[in-house]
Every structure is written in structure tokens, then in C-alpha cells.
Amino acid sequence: MSHFVRYCYANNLMLPDFDSTHLGKLQESLLAETSSDGLRIRQNNHINAILNSVVGFLVWLQERGDPHTYHNLAGTEPGVYNVLLEPAKNSYGRSYFKHEFSLTKNTPQHHKTGMPQQFIDAIENQIYLEDEQTEKSRASPNGIQWRNYLYERRAFIQWAMLRTGMRPAELEALPLDLNLAPATTKVLYIPTRKLRNDSLNIRPFKLNLDGAFNIQHYLEARRKFCDHLSKSGLASPIPNSFLLTKEGGPLTSRSLSKDFSRLVKRAGLNQDRVCLSMYRHRFITQEVLVHIKEVFHGETISRRSLTNAVVRNIEERIRKKTGHKLGNSIWHYFDTAFDMLGVWGSVDNTLSNLQSLSDAEDQLKKLQRQVKSDRFSKLEISAEISRIEQLVKKIRNNLLF
């Protein structure tokens, strides 16, 4: 709504005078805004969301405001209302108003797609492969210390993105002091990055035991790397940052994204559009499934079973984990959830196996790395690796995606 307010102020416009001409000019101004490199600041879906908010506000003001002043702001009769609307329904049967300034939806390049399992596997395998290659090379002690930490950092980032739906900027700002004892607190304290605000609000994210130990494992690797940097005189003092660079400085979200992009290309995924936001979309889709399951208690449902009240309730519950309002975009996640699973009967099986699969794969990767580095006897843990491999195989056979 801030764009609407600024437009009215800049044009010295009173609310009763706002009409379709002004809505069109507001759309044009939003389309015209570009960044320093000449690219559009907002995609079509973002502009549509802004215009729809303006229309929704006009309808609300017409219903709740002074009937003598705001009686003709927006409606369906030509020549009567300032902004002409057309009633419509989406694929869920949800009612809304169309207007002539809606833009074509974004191209598939901007479609919100969850990270598919085969991409996750390829990236995890690449992280493991690069660590294994470094172990076999004649790298310097300093180089080995860095590569050990780099492996743990990448593995932790992959885990955190999958399990929490965090954005890179939130990973960058993770508070170290609040997260030093996850095995005790069973909580990961995540900063919420507001789009127009530099301040941080901390939200608690509940952990299971495996998740807590995953974070604890990374923190131990970070401590060893910091000890190495301090003893070698390579970095002093070490910053109070959760994620570190090779020199011991704070890892920025930009550097994190660059490292991920290079890793993706080396994993052979350079022909696909793979980005960190896909982890978040996967996380939210899975959360939608979980909450639908709770709301309907296993009943068979269709898209039309999802009323506005149900959807908003689910959005609020998910927002507490993600830290951001989903708004109208949450409808996309319902579409994805239904399309991904095909039939409702498969949800039970999928949800019951996802968590177990990720936990088992995390354990397997750690054990494989311990064997490779000879930190434990191969005979002592080979049976455990075999057991977990069989568990992973069994769970995967039960999953549909």
C-alpha cells in the first residue's frame, strides 16, 4: 500500500478522486522503475499484488467508510464506479475482482519450484566428492584445515535450507551467541529479515534431536577452524559470525550464493535453473501438506475444500516458522502440493518418510566421512553404515518424489 499512498501524495489526490486512469498510471510507474543495471525492480506478479491490494482497499473503504464520500470507489457497473471491476473465481473457487490493468503472470523462469530430490542428491554428492578429492591431494596443512571446515559449512547450509526454509540473508545473520547449545535448548534462533527494515526479529525454530546434533556438529567444526586460525595467526580476532570465510571473516549472503552456484555447476546442473530459494519453496510446500493433514484429519479433499479461512489459518501457522507473510502466493503452494502428490492417499506415506529419510542420509554422510579420514576403525562402523544404507533405500522406495 505504500506505493499507493506515495502516488496519491505526489499527485495531490484525494481518495474519492482515485479512478481507473490513476490505477493505470500507478501500474506504469511500477513497471518503469529499474535498478542501476537497467533491469526491472518488480516482476509482473509483484505489480499485480500491489494493484490488487489497492483494489481490495478501495472495496473495503467503500463498504466500511462514509457512504456519502466513498460510495462509488470500485464496482462492476460501468459509468457508476471510479474503478471498474469484474467478479471472477480462481481454480479453488475463491472469489476475487479482476481489473483491466492486471499483467500477464511471470514466465516459468520465475515460477516458484521446490528443490527436487535428484538435485539435492547431486549437490550433496558433489560436496562429498570435493571433500574426498581434497583429502587425497597433497594440500598444505592450512589448506586441509580450511577444506575440512568448508565441507562442514556446505553440509550445514544444505541442511539448514532444507529443514528451516531460511533465506540466505537470514543464514548470514544467524546469531552465534543464541545458538551455542542447540542440543540443550532444542531450538534454533533464526533472524527474520524484513524486506524494508534492517532490524532483526528473532524467531525460535523447534528442533528434533537429530537436527540439534547436526547444528552441534557444525559448531564443533567451526570451533576447530577458529582454533587453527588463531594458533596460526591467520585471523585475529575471530568475528562473532555463525558462518566464516577462508580468512575467518563473516560469510555474506552474496558469497554464500556464489559458492552455491559454482557447486551446482560442478554437480552437472548448469543446464537447470537451480537457486537457493528452491529450498524455501520445497520447505513451504511440505509445511502446507503437514498442516492440511492436521486440519482435515485425513479426510479426502479437493482444491475446492480449501476455504479462505482454512488457507489463512494455515498461512499463519507456516508464517511462524518462515517469518514472512505469504499472502496470495500461498495458493501456489497448494497447487504444487496437489500436483506433486497426485492423489490425497499418498500424503500419509510421503509425510511419514520425509523426516526419517533426511535424518538417515545425514547420519550416513557423517559416517562415510569418518571412515574415509580413518578417524574410526572401518570394522567398528562398517556395519552401521550398511544398516543406514538399507534404511535409506527402504524409505526412498516408499517415497513418491
PDB file of C-alpha atoms in Angstrom, residues 12-238:
ATOM      1  CA  ASN A  12      -2.164  15.708  -4.518  1.00  0.00           C
ATOM      2  CA  LEU A  13      -5.000  13.228  -4.958  1.00  0.00           C
ATOM      3  CA  MET A  14      -7.889  12.675  -2.561  1.00  0.00           C
ATOM      4  CA  LEU A  15      -9.242   9.117  -2.166  1.00  0.00           C
ATOM      5  CA  PRO A  16     -12.683   9.843  -3.728  1.00  0.00           C
ATOM      6  CA  ASP A  17     -10.886  11.044  -6.899  1.00  0.00           C
ATOM      7  CA  PHE A  18      -8.806   7.900  -7.467  1.00  0.00           C
ATOM      8  CA  ASP A  19     -10.106   6.172 -10.611  1.00  0.00           C
ATOM      9  CA  SER A  20      -9.107   3.686 -13.327  1.00  0.00           C
ATOM     10  CA  THR A  21      -6.901   6.273 -15.042  1.00  0.00           C
ATOM     11  CA  HIS A  22      -4.870   6.643 -11.866  1.00  0.00           C
ATOM     12  CA  LEU A  23      -4.708   2.871 -11.386  1.00  0.00           C
ATOM     13  CA  GLY A  24      -3.249   2.630 -14.908  1.00  0.00           C
ATOM     14  CA  LYS A  25      -0.695   5.361 -14.191  1.00  0.00           C
ATOM     15  CA  LEU A  26       0.298   3.639 -10.943  1.00  0.00           C
ATOM     16  CA  GLN A  27       0.855   0.430 -12.900  1.00  0.00           C
ATOM     17  CA  GLU A  28       3.006   2.301 -15.449  1.00  0.00           C
ATOM     18  CA  SER A  29       5.125   3.879 -12.716  1.00  0.00           C
ATOM     19  CA  LEU A  30       5.729   0.489 -11.104  1.00  0.00           C
ATOM     20  CA  LEU A  31       6.715  -1.013 -14.467  1.00  0.00           C
ATOM     21  CA  ALA A  32       9.077   1.867 -15.202  1.00  0.00           C
ATOM     22  CA  GLU A  33      11.209   1.564 -12.066  1.00  0.00           C
ATOM     23  CA  THR A  34      14.571  -0.049 -12.831  1.00  0.00           C
ATOM     24  CA  SER A  35      17.739  -0.831 -10.906  1.00  0.00           C
ATOM     25  CA  SER A  36      21.203   0.623 -11.619  1.00  0.00           C
ATOM     26  CA  ASP A  37      21.886  -2.166 -14.141  1.00  0.00           C
ATOM     27  CA  GLY A  38      18.735  -1.330 -16.114  1.00  0.00           C
ATOM     28  CA  LEU A  39      16.658  -4.326 -15.006  1.00  0.00           C
ATOM     29  CA  ARG A  40      13.089  -4.019 -13.753  1.00  0.00           C
ATOM     30  CA  ILE A  41      12.813  -3.844  -9.982  1.00  0.00           C
ATOM     31  CA  ARG A  42       9.495  -5.717  -9.862  1.00  0.00           C
ATOM     32  CA  GLN A  43       8.204  -8.709 -11.750  1.00  0.00           C
ATOM     33  CA  ASN A  44       4.633  -8.826 -13.072  1.00  0.00           C
ATOM     34  CA  ASN A  45       3.346 -10.913 -10.175  1.00  0.00           C
ATOM     35  CA  HIS A  46       4.669  -8.347  -7.679  1.00  0.00           C
ATOM     36  CA  ILE A  47       2.983  -5.466  -9.536  1.00  0.00           C
ATOM     37  CA  ASN A  48      -0.287  -7.416  -9.741  1.00  0.00           C
ATOM     38  CA  ALA A  49      -0.138  -7.995  -5.984  1.00  0.00           C
ATOM     39  CA  ILE A  50       0.285  -4.232  -5.388  1.00  0.00           C
ATOM     40  CA  LEU A  51      -2.606  -3.299  -7.679  1.00  0.00           C
ATOM     41  CA  ASN A  52      -4.834  -5.974  -6.157  1.00  0.00           C
ATOM     42  CA  SER A  53      -4.062  -4.582  -2.702  1.00  0.00           C
ATOM     43  CA  VAL A  54      -5.164  -1.128  -3.873  1.00  0.00           C
ATOM     44  CA  VAL A  55      -8.399  -2.527  -5.306  1.00  0.00           C
ATOM     45  CA  GLY A  56      -9.031  -4.503  -2.119  1.00  0.00           C
ATOM     46  CA  PHE A  57      -8.515  -1.365  -0.054  1.00  0.00           C
ATOM     47  CA  LEU A  58     -10.946   0.640  -2.214  1.00  0.00           C
ATOM     48  CA  VAL A  59     -13.611  -2.071  -1.869  1.00  0.00           C
ATOM     49  CA  TRP A  60     -13.063  -2.222   1.887  1.00  0.00           C
ATOM     50  CA  LEU A  61     -13.235   1.585   2.247  1.00  0.00           C
ATOM     51  CA  GLN A  62     -16.412   1.687   0.178  1.00  0.00           C
ATOM     52  CA  GLU A  63     -18.038  -0.889   2.477  1.00  0.00           C
ATOM     53  CA  ARG A  64     -16.764   0.491   5.796  1.00  0.00           C
ATOM     54  CA  GLY A  65     -16.217   4.208   5.201  1.00  0.00           C
ATOM     55  CA  ASP A  66     -18.537   7.189   4.987  1.00  0.00           C
ATOM     56  CA  PRO A  67     -21.249   6.152   2.452  1.00  0.00           C
ATOM     57  CA  HIS A  68     -21.646   9.740   1.248  1.00  0.00           C
ATOM     58  CA  THR A  69     -17.931  10.154   0.468  1.00  0.00           C
ATOM     59  CA  TYR A  70     -16.825   6.682  -0.605  1.00  0.00           C
ATOM     60  CA  HIS A  71     -19.941   5.233  -2.264  1.00  0.00           C
ATOM     61  CA  ASN A  72     -18.527   4.872  -5.810  1.00  0.00           C
ATOM     62  CA  LEU A  73     -14.852   3.925  -5.456  1.00  0.00           C
ATOM     63  CA  ALA A  74     -14.880   0.471  -7.108  1.00  0.00           C
ATOM     64  CA  GLY A  75     -17.542  -1.782  -8.553  1.00  0.00           C
ATOM     65  CA  THR A  76     -18.887  -3.717 -11.514  1.00  0.00           C
ATOM     66  CA  GLU A  77     -21.231  -1.184 -13.133  1.00  0.00           C
ATOM     67  CA  PRO A  78     -19.652   0.926 -15.931  1.00  0.00           C
ATOM     68  CA  GLY A  79     -20.109   4.664 -15.509  1.00  0.00           C
ATOM     69  CA  VAL A  80     -21.048   4.332 -11.848  1.00  0.00           C
ATOM     70  CA  TYR A  81     -17.766   3.435 -10.167  1.00  0.00           C
ATOM     71  CA  ASN A  82     -14.357   5.102 -10.399  1.00  0.00           C
ATOM     72  CA  VAL A  83     -12.520   1.779 -10.830  1.00  0.00           C
ATOM     73  CA  LEU A  84     -14.343  -0.795 -12.928  1.00  0.00           C
ATOM     74  CA  LEU A  85     -14.108  -4.385 -11.641  1.00  0.00           C
ATOM     75  CA  GLU A  86     -15.196  -7.784 -12.893  1.00  0.00           C
ATOM     76  CA  PRO A  87     -16.064 -10.621 -10.491  1.00  0.00           C
ATOM     77  CA  ALA A  88     -14.116 -13.859 -11.038  1.00  0.00           C
ATOM     78  CA  LYS A  89     -13.121 -17.110  -9.328  1.00  0.00           C
ATOM     79  CA  ASN A  90      -9.808 -18.942  -9.239  1.00  0.00           C
ATOM     80  CA  SER A  91      -9.289 -22.714  -9.613  1.00  0.00           C
ATOM     81  CA  TYR A  92     -10.162 -23.199  -5.931  1.00  0.00           C
ATOM     82  CA  GLY A  93     -13.492 -21.422  -6.295  1.00  0.00           C
ATOM     83  CA  ARG A  94     -12.173 -18.425  -4.371  1.00  0.00           C
ATOM     84  CA  SER A  95     -13.904 -15.168  -5.365  1.00  0.00           C
ATOM     85  CA  TYR A  96     -11.917 -12.087  -6.336  1.00  0.00           C
ATOM     86  CA  PHE A  97     -12.190  -8.990  -8.538  1.00  0.00           C
ATOM     87  CA  LYS A  98     -10.423  -8.616 -11.893  1.00  0.00           C
ATOM     88  CA  HIS A  99      -9.469  -5.264 -13.384  1.00  0.00           C
ATOM     89  CA  GLU A 100      -8.092  -4.185 -16.748  1.00  0.00           C
ATOM     90  CA  PHE A 101      -4.556  -3.431 -15.538  1.00  0.00           C
ATOM     91  CA  SER A 102      -3.592  -6.953 -14.456  1.00  0.00           C
ATOM     92  CA  LEU A 103      -0.360  -8.026 -16.130  1.00  0.00           C
ATOM     93  CA  THR A 104       0.445 -11.419 -17.609  1.00  0.00           C
ATOM     94  CA  LYS A 105       1.849 -13.736 -14.975  1.00  0.00           C
ATOM     95  CA  ASN A 106       5.592 -14.252 -14.838  1.00  0.00           C
ATOM     96  CA  THR A 107       7.234 -16.658 -17.236  1.00  0.00           C
ATOM     97  CA  PRO A 108       8.281 -20.102 -15.947  1.00  0.00           C
ATOM     98  CA  GLN A 109      11.731 -18.653 -15.255  1.00  0.00           C
ATOM     99  CA  HIS A 110      10.255 -17.011 -12.177  1.00  0.00           C
ATOM    100  CA  HIS A 111       7.955 -19.877 -11.216  1.00  0.00           C
ATOM    101  CA  LYS A 112       8.288 -20.968  -7.610  1.00  0.00           C
ATOM    102  CA  THR A 113       9.576 -24.525  -7.797  1.00  0.00           C
ATOM    103  CA  GLY A 114      10.664 -26.645  -4.868  1.00  0.00           C
ATOM    104  CA  MET A 115      14.128 -28.205  -4.974  1.00  0.00           C
ATOM    105  CA  PRO A 116      13.639 -31.732  -6.420  1.00  0.00           C
ATOM    106  CA  GLN A 117      15.230 -34.674  -4.645  1.00  0.00           C
ATOM    107  CA  GLN A 118      17.533 -35.528  -7.572  1.00  0.00           C
ATOM    108  CA  PHE A 119      19.068 -32.043  -7.396  1.00  0.00           C
ATOM    109  CA  ILE A 120      19.551 -32.363  -3.649  1.00  0.00           C
ATOM    110  CA  ASP A 121      21.288 -35.707  -4.155  1.00  0.00           C
ATOM    111  CA  ALA A 122      23.554 -34.281  -6.873  1.00  0.00           C
ATOM    112  CA  ILE A 123      24.588 -31.299  -4.733  1.00  0.00           C
ATOM    113  CA  GLU A 124      25.222 -33.455  -1.645  1.00  0.00           C
ATOM    114  CA  ASN A 125      27.288 -35.888  -3.710  1.00  0.00           C
ATOM    115  CA  GLN A 126      29.328 -33.015  -5.133  1.00  0.00           C
ATOM    116  CA  ILE A 127      30.029 -31.663  -1.633  1.00  0.00           C
ATOM    117  CA  TYR A 128      31.207 -35.110  -0.561  1.00  0.00           C
ATOM    118  CA  LEU A 129      33.217 -35.686  -3.772  1.00  0.00           C
ATOM    119  CA  GLU A 130      35.135 -32.402  -3.474  1.00  0.00           C
ATOM    120  CA  ASP A 131      35.966 -33.163   0.143  1.00  0.00           C
ATOM    121  CA  GLU A 132      37.206 -36.629  -0.839  1.00  0.00           C
ATOM    122  CA  GLN A 133      39.377 -35.236  -3.643  1.00  0.00           C
ATOM    123  CA  THR A 134      40.953 -32.742  -1.264  1.00  0.00           C
ATOM    124  CA  GLU A 135      41.694 -35.482   1.254  1.00  0.00           C
ATOM    125  CA  LYS A 136      43.641 -37.431  -1.372  1.00  0.00           C
ATOM    126  CA  SER A 137      45.583 -34.413  -2.643  1.00  0.00           C
ATOM    127  CA  ARG A 138      48.827 -33.085  -1.189  1.00  0.00           C
ATOM    128  CA  ALA A 139      47.331 -29.917   0.138  1.00  0.00           C
ATOM    129  CA  SER A 140      49.091 -27.879   2.816  1.00  0.00           C
ATOM    130  CA  PRO A 141      48.021 -28.286   6.471  1.00  0.00           C
ATOM    131  CA  ASN A 142      46.408 -24.850   6.291  1.00  0.00           C
ATOM    132  CA  GLY A 143      44.571 -25.877   3.144  1.00  0.00           C
ATOM    133  CA  ILE A 144      43.348 -29.112   4.736  1.00  0.00           C
ATOM    134  CA  GLN A 145      42.024 -27.246   7.771  1.00  0.00           C
ATOM    135  CA  TRP A 146      40.112 -24.898   5.512  1.00  0.00           C
ATOM    136  CA  ARG A 147      38.726 -27.657   3.298  1.00  0.00           C
ATOM    137  CA  ASN A 148      37.555 -29.616   6.344  1.00  0.00           C
ATOM    138  CA  TYR A 149      35.662 -26.588   7.564  1.00  0.00           C
ATOM    139  CA  LEU A 150      34.352 -25.805   4.063  1.00  0.00           C
ATOM    140  CA  TYR A 151      32.856 -29.297   3.847  1.00  0.00           C
ATOM    141  CA  GLU A 152      31.081 -28.880   7.201  1.00  0.00           C
ATOM    142  CA  ARG A 153      29.894 -25.388   6.297  1.00  0.00           C
ATOM    143  CA  ARG A 154      28.396 -26.534   2.998  1.00  0.00           C
ATOM    144  CA  ALA A 155      26.774 -29.559   4.627  1.00  0.00           C
ATOM    145  CA  PHE A 156      25.268 -27.360   7.350  1.00  0.00           C
ATOM    146  CA  ILE A 157      23.927 -24.813   4.833  1.00  0.00           C
ATOM    147  CA  GLN A 158      22.306 -27.598   2.823  1.00  0.00           C
ATOM    148  CA  TRP A 159      20.720 -28.991   5.992  1.00  0.00           C
ATOM    149  CA  ALA A 160      19.555 -25.577   7.222  1.00  0.00           C
ATOM    150  CA  MET A 161      17.965 -24.605   3.915  1.00  0.00           C
ATOM    151  CA  LEU A 162      16.134 -27.933   3.662  1.00  0.00           C
ATOM    152  CA  ARG A 163      14.919 -28.092   7.250  1.00  0.00           C
ATOM    153  CA  THR A 164      14.106 -24.472   8.080  1.00  0.00           C
ATOM    154  CA  GLY A 165      13.284 -22.706   4.802  1.00  0.00           C
ATOM    155  CA  MET A 166      15.672 -19.884   5.713  1.00  0.00           C
ATOM    156  CA  ARG A 167      16.710 -17.257   3.206  1.00  0.00           C
ATOM    157  CA  PRO A 168      20.450 -16.629   2.548  1.00  0.00           C
ATOM    158  CA  ALA A 169      20.252 -13.248   4.304  1.00  0.00           C
ATOM    159  CA  GLU A 170      18.901 -14.986   7.413  1.00  0.00           C
ATOM    160  CA  LEU A 171      21.656 -17.608   7.280  1.00  0.00           C
ATOM    161  CA  GLU A 172      24.201 -14.798   7.082  1.00  0.00           C
ATOM    162  CA  ALA A 173      22.723 -13.149  10.194  1.00  0.00           C
ATOM    163  CA  LEU A 174      22.315 -16.282  12.355  1.00  0.00           C
ATOM    164  CA  PRO A 175      23.212 -15.210  15.928  1.00  0.00           C
ATOM    165  CA  LEU A 176      26.101 -17.302  17.224  1.00  0.00           C
ATOM    166  CA  ASP A 177      25.619 -16.418  20.892  1.00  0.00           C
ATOM    167  CA  LEU A 178      21.989 -17.593  20.957  1.00  0.00           C
ATOM    168  CA  ASN A 179      22.725 -20.877  19.176  1.00  0.00           C
ATOM    169  CA  LEU A 180      25.733 -22.268  21.042  1.00  0.00           C
ATOM    170  CA  ALA A 181      23.850 -25.080  22.806  1.00  0.00           C
ATOM    171  CA  PRO A 182      21.221 -26.496  20.404  1.00  0.00           C
ATOM    172  CA  ALA A 183      21.458 -29.999  21.920  1.00  0.00           C
ATOM    173  CA  THR A 184      20.299 -28.498  25.229  1.00  0.00           C
ATOM    174  CA  THR A 185      17.726 -25.961  24.046  1.00  0.00           C
ATOM    175  CA  LYS A 186      16.349 -27.991  21.086  1.00  0.00           C
ATOM    176  CA  VAL A 187      15.810 -24.617  19.411  1.00  0.00           C
ATOM    177  CA  LEU A 188      17.480 -22.764  16.545  1.00  0.00           C
ATOM    178  CA  TYR A 189      17.071 -18.992  16.874  1.00  0.00           C
ATOM    179  CA  ILE A 190      16.603 -17.556  13.387  1.00  0.00           C
ATOM    180  CA  PRO A 191      16.633 -13.855  12.464  1.00  0.00           C
ATOM    181  CA  THR A 192      13.729 -12.597  10.364  1.00  0.00           C
ATOM    182  CA  ARG A 193      14.831 -10.246   7.628  1.00  0.00           C
ATOM    183  CA  LYS A 194      12.156  -7.662   6.877  1.00  0.00           C
ATOM    184  CA  LEU A 195      12.097  -6.505   3.266  1.00  0.00           C
ATOM    185  CA  ARG A 196      12.116  -2.795   4.114  1.00  0.00           C
ATOM    186  CA  ASN A 197      13.753  -2.922   7.508  1.00  0.00           C
ATOM    187  CA  ASP A 198      17.350  -3.583   8.559  1.00  0.00           C
ATOM    188  CA  SER A 199      16.339  -4.571  12.088  1.00  0.00           C
ATOM    189  CA  LEU A 200      16.240  -8.239  13.067  1.00  0.00           C
ATOM    190  CA  ASN A 201      13.444 -10.054  14.854  1.00  0.00           C
ATOM    191  CA  ILE A 202      14.419 -13.427  16.290  1.00  0.00           C
ATOM    192  CA  ARG A 203      12.060 -16.376  15.885  1.00  0.00           C
ATOM    193  CA  PRO A 204      12.570 -19.740  17.667  1.00  0.00           C
ATOM    194  CA  PHE A 205      12.571 -22.796  15.410  1.00  0.00           C
ATOM    195  CA  LYS A 206      11.992 -26.091  17.247  1.00  0.00           C
ATOM    196  CA  LEU A 207      14.470 -28.903  16.563  1.00  0.00           C
ATOM    197  CA  ASN A 208      14.315 -32.654  16.897  1.00  0.00           C
ATOM    198  CA  LEU A 209      17.299 -34.453  18.415  1.00  0.00           C
ATOM    199  CA  ASP A 210      18.948 -35.192  15.055  1.00  0.00           C
ATOM    200  CA  GLY A 211      18.593 -31.565  13.992  1.00  0.00           C
ATOM    201  CA  ALA A 212      20.130 -30.335  17.242  1.00  0.00           C
ATOM    202  CA  PHE A 213      23.105 -32.674  16.842  1.00  0.00           C
ATOM    203  CA  ASN A 214      23.579 -31.562  13.231  1.00  0.00           C
ATOM    204  CA  ILE A 215      23.992 -27.967  14.372  1.00  0.00           C
ATOM    205  CA  GLN A 216      26.222 -29.036  17.265  1.00  0.00           C
ATOM    206  CA  HIS A 217      28.405 -30.978  14.813  1.00  0.00           C
ATOM    207  CA  TYR A 218      28.867 -27.874  12.652  1.00  0.00           C
ATOM    208  CA  LEU A 219      29.658 -25.710  15.672  1.00  0.00           C
ATOM    209  CA  GLU A 220      32.395 -28.136  16.710  1.00  0.00           C
ATOM    210  CA  ALA A 221      33.899 -27.931  13.203  1.00  0.00           C
ATOM    211  CA  ARG A 222      33.708 -24.137  13.385  1.00  0.00           C
ATOM    212  CA  ARG A 223      35.469 -24.132  16.772  1.00  0.00           C
ATOM    213  CA  LYS A 224      38.331 -26.268  15.438  1.00  0.00           C
ATOM    214  CA  PHE A 225      38.734 -23.996  12.424  1.00  0.00           C
ATOM    215  CA  CYS A 226      38.779 -20.904  14.637  1.00  0.00           C
ATOM    216  CA  ASP A 227      41.398 -22.535  16.899  1.00  0.00           C
ATOM    217  CA  HIS A 228      43.532 -23.246  13.852  1.00  0.00           C
ATOM    218  CA  LEU A 229      43.247 -19.666  12.585  1.00  0.00           C
ATOM    219  CA  SER A 230      44.125 -18.240  16.000  1.00  0.00           C
ATOM    220  CA  LYS A 231      47.133 -20.528  16.561  1.00  0.00           C
ATOM    221  CA  SER A 232      48.424 -19.853  13.057  1.00  0.00           C
ATOM    222  CA  GLY A 233      47.987 -16.109  13.451  1.00  0.00           C
ATOM    223  CA  LEU A 234      45.902 -16.065  10.276  1.00  0.00           C
ATOM    224  CA  ALA A 235      42.922 -14.272  11.783  1.00  0.00           C
ATOM    225  CA  SER A 236      42.560 -12.272  14.958  1.00  0.00           C
ATOM    226  CA  PRO A 237      40.108 -11.680  16.393  1.00  0.00           C
ATOM    227  CA  ILE A 238      37.583 -14.159  15.021  1.00  0.00           C
TER     228      ILE A 238
END
